[in-house]
PDB file of C-alpha atoms in Angstrom:
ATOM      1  CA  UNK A   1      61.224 163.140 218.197  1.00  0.00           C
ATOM      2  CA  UNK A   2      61.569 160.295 221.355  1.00  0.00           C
ATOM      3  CA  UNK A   3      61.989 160.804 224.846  1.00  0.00           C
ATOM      4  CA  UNK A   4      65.554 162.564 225.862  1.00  0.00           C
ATOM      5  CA  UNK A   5      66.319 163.654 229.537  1.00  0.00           C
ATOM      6  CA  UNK A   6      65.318 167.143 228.761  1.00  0.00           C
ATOM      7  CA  UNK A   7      62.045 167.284 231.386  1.00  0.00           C
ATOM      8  CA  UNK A   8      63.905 165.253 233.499  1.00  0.00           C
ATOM      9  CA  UNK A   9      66.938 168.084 234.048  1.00  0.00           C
ATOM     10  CA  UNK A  10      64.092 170.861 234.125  1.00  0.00           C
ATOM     11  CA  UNK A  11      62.316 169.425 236.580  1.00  0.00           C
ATOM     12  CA  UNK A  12      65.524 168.964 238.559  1.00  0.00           C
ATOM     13  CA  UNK A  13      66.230 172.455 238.225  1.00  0.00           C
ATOM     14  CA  UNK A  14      62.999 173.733 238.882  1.00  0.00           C
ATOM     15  CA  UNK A  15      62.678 172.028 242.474  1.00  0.00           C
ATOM     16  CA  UNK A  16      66.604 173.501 242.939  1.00  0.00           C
ATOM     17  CA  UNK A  17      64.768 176.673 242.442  1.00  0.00           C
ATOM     18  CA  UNK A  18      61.940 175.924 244.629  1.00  0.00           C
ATOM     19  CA  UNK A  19      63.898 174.579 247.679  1.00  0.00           C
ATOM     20  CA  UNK A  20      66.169 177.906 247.841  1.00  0.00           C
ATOM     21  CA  UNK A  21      62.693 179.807 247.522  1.00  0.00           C
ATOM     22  CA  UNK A  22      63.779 183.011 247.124  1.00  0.00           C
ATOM     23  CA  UNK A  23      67.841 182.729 246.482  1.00  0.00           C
ATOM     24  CA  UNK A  24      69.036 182.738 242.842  1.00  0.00           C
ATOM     25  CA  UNK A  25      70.531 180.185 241.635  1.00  0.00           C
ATOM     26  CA  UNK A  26      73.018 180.089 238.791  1.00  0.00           C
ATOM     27  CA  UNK A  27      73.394 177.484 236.152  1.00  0.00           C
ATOM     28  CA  UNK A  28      76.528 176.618 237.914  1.00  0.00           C
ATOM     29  CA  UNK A  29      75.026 175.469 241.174  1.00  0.00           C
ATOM     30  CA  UNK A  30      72.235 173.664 239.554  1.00  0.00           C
ATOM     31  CA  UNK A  31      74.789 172.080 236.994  1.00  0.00           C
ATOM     32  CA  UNK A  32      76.393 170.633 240.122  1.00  0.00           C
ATOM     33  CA  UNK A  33      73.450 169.071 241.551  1.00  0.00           C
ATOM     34  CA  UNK A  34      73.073 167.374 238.283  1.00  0.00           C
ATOM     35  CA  UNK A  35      76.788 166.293 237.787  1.00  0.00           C
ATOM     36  CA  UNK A  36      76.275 167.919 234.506  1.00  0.00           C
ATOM     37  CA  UNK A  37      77.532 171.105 232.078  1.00  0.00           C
ATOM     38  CA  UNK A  38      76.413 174.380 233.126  1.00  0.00           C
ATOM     39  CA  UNK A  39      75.953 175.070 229.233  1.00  0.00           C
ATOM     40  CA  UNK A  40      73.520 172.235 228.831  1.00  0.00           C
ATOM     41  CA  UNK A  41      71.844 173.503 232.184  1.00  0.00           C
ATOM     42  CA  UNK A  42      71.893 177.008 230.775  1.00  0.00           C
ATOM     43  CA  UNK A  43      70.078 175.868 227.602  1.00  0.00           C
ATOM     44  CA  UNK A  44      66.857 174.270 229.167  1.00  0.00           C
ATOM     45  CA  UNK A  45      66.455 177.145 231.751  1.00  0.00           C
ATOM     46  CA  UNK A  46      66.561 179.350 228.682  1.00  0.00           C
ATOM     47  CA  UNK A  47      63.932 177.324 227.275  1.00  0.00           C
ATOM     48  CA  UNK A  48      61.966 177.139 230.875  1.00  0.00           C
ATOM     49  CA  UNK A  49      62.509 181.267 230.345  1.00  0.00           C
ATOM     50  CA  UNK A  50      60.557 181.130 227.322  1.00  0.00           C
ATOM     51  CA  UNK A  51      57.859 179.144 228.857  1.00  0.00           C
ATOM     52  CA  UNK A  52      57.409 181.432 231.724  1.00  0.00           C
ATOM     53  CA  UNK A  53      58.700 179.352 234.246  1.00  0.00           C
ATOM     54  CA  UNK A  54      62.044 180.895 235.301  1.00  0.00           C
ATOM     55  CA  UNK A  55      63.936 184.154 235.429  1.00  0.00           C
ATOM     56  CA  UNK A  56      67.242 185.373 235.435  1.00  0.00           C
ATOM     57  CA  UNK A  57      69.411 188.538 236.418  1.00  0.00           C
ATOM     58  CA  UNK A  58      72.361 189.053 235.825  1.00  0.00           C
ATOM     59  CA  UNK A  59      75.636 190.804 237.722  1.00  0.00           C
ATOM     60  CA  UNK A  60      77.538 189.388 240.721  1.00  0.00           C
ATOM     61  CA  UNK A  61      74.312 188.079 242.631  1.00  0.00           C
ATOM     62  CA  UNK A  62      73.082 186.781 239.673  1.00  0.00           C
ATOM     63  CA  UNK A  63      71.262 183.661 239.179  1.00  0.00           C
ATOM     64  CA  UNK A  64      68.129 181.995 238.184  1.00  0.00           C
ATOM     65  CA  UNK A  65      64.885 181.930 240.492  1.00  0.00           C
ATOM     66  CA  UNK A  66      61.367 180.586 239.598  1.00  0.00           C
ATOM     67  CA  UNK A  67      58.858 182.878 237.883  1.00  0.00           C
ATOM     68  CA  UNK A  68      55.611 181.390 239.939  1.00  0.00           C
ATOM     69  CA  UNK A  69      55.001 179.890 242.378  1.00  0.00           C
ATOM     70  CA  UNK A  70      56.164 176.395 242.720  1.00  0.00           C
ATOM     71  CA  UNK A  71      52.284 174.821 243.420  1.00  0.00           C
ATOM     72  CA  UNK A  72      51.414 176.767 239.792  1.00  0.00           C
ATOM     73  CA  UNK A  73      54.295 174.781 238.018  1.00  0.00           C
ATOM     74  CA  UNK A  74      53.409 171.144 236.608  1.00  0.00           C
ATOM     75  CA  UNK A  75      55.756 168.715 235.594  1.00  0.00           C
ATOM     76  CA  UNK A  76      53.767 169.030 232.711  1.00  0.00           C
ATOM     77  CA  UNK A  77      54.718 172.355 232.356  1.00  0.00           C
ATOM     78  CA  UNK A  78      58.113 171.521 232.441  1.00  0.00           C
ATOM     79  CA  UNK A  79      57.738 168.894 230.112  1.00  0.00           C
ATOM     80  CA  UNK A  80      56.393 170.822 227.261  1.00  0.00           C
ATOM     81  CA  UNK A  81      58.270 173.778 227.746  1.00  0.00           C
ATOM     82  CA  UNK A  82      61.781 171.816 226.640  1.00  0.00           C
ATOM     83  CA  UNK A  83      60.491 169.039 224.738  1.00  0.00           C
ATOM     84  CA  UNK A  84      59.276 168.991 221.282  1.00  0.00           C
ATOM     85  CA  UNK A  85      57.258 166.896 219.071  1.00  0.00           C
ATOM     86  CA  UNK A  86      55.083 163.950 219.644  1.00  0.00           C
ATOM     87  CA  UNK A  87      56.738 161.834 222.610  1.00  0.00           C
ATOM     88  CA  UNK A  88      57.224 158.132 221.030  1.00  0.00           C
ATOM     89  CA  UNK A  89      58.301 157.903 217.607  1.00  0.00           C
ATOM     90  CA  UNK A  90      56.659 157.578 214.928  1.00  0.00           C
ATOM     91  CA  UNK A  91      57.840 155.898 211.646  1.00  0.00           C
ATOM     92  CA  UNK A  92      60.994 157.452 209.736  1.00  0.00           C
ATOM     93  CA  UNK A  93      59.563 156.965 206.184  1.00  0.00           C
ATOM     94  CA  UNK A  94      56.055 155.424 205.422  1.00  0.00           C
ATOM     95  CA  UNK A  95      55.959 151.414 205.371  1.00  0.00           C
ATOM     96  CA  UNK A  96      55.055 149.508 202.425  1.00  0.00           C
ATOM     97  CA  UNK A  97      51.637 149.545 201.510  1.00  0.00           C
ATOM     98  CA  UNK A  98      52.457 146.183 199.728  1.00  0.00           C
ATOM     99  CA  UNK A  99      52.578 144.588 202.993  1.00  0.00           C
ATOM    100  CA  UNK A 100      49.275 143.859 204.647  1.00  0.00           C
ATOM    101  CA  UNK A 101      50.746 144.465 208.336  1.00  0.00           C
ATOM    102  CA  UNK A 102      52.965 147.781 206.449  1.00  0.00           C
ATOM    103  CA  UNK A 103      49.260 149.140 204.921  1.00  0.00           C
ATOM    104  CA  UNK A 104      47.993 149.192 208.229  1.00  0.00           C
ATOM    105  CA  UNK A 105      50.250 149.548 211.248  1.00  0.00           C
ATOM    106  CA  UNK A 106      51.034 153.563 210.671  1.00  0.00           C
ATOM    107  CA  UNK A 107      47.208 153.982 211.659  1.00  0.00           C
ATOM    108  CA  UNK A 108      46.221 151.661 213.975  1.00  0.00           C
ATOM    109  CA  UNK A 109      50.059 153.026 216.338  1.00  0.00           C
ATOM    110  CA  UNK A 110      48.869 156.937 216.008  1.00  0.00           C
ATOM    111  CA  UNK A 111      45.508 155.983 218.257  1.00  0.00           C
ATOM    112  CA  UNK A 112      47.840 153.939 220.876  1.00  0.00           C
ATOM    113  CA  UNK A 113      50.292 156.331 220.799  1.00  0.00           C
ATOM    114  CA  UNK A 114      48.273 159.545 220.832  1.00  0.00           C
ATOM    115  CA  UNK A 115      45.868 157.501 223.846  1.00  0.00           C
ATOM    116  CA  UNK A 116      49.659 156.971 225.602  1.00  0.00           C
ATOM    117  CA  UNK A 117      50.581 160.679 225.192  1.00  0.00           C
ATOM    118  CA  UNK A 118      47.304 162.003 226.754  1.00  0.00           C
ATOM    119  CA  UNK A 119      47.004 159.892 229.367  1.00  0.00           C
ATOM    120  CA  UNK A 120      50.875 161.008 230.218  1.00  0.00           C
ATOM    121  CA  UNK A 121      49.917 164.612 229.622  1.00  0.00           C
ATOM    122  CA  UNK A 122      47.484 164.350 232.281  1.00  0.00           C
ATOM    123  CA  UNK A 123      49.433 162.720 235.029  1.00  0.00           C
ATOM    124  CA  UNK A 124      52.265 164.949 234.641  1.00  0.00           C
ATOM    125  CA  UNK A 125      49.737 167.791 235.123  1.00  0.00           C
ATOM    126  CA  UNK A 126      48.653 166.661 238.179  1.00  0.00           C
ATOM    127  CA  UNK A 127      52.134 166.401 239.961  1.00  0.00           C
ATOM    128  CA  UNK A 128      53.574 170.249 241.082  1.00  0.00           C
ATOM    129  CA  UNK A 129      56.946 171.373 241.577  1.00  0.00           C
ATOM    130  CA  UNK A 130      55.703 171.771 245.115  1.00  0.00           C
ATOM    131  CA  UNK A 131      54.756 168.416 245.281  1.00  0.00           C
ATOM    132  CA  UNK A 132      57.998 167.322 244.331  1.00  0.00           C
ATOM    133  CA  UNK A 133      60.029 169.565 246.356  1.00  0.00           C
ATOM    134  CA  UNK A 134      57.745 168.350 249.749  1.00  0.00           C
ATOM    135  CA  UNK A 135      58.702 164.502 248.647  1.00  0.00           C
ATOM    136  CA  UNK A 136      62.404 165.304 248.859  1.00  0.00           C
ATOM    137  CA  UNK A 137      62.241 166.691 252.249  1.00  0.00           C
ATOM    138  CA  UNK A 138      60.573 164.601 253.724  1.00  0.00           C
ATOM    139  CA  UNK A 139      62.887 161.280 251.894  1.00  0.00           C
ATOM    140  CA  UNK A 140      65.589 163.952 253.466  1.00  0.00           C
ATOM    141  CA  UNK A 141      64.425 164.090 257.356  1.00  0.00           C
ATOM    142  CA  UNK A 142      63.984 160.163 257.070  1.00  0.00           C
ATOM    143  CA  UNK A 143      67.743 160.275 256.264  1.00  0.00           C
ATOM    144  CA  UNK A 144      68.496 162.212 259.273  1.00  0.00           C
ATOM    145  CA  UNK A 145      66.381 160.217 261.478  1.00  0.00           C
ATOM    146  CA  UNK A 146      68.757 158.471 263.864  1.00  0.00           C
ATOM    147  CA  UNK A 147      68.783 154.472 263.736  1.00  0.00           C
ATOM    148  CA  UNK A 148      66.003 152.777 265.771  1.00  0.00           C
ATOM    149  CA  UNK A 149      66.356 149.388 266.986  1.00  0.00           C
ATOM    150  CA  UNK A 150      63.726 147.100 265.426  1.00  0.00           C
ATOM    151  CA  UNK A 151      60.131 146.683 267.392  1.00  0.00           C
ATOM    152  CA  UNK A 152      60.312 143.568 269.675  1.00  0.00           C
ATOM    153  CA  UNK A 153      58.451 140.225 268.727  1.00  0.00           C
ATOM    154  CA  UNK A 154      54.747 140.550 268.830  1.00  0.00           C
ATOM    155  CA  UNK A 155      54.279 144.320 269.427  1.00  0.00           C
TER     156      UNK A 155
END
């Protein structure tokens, strides 16, 4: 299938979620964040849904909110609950087995790619919502922090 931005809005959304805690959010207010369509936002929280992840209500105070804790969620979790298929691509139609590099190449790219796949599987399960969210507050008070000058010479 490839890579697509999928995990990459879900994850956004999920640390919305997790920095309003226990306000709903709706699809609307995340969509902004994102400078995107609430209807693509309201398609992978569906999908987050599925997984688990999120839940909604509906009615005038409406809104999504996560469905765990944000230290239980993984980016992995994220990842796989919008994303399908095998992340890099494999060939669109077989090569030709006339070809010495062709008879061989389909093979010897599933091990690389498979090895490349893991080893992303597992970092993205190591890194939490939580995680996450704690990294943009703190990149947030260093925003606020009022200009210093610079240390003198030799201190």
């Amino acid at each position: 299938m490839g890579l697509s931005s999928r995990s990459a809005v879900a994850i956004h959304a999920l640390t919305m979620l997790a920095r309003w805690g226990e306000k709903s959010l709706t699809s609307a207010e995340i969509a902004d964040s994102l400078e995107s369509n609430p209807v693509l936002v309201r398609r992978i929280l569906g999908s987050l849904r599925d997984a688990g992840l999120v839940w909604s209500t509906e009615g005038r105070n409406g809104g999504w909110s996560l469905a765990r804790a944000p230290r239980e969620i993984t980016l992995h979790d994220a990842y796989s609950a919008v994303e399908a298929g095998p992340i890099l691509s494999r060939h669109a139609h077989p090569p030709s087995a006339e070809c010495e590099v062709g008879r061989h190449i389909q093979g010897l790219l599933e091990v690389e790619f498979r090895d490349a796949e893991r080893a992303m599987e597992e970092r993205l399960g190591r890194t939490t919502i939580a995680h996450l969210l704690r990294q943009v507050l703190e990149r947030e008070r260093e925003l606020a922090l009022p200009d210093r000058p610079p240390a003198p010479a030799g201190a």
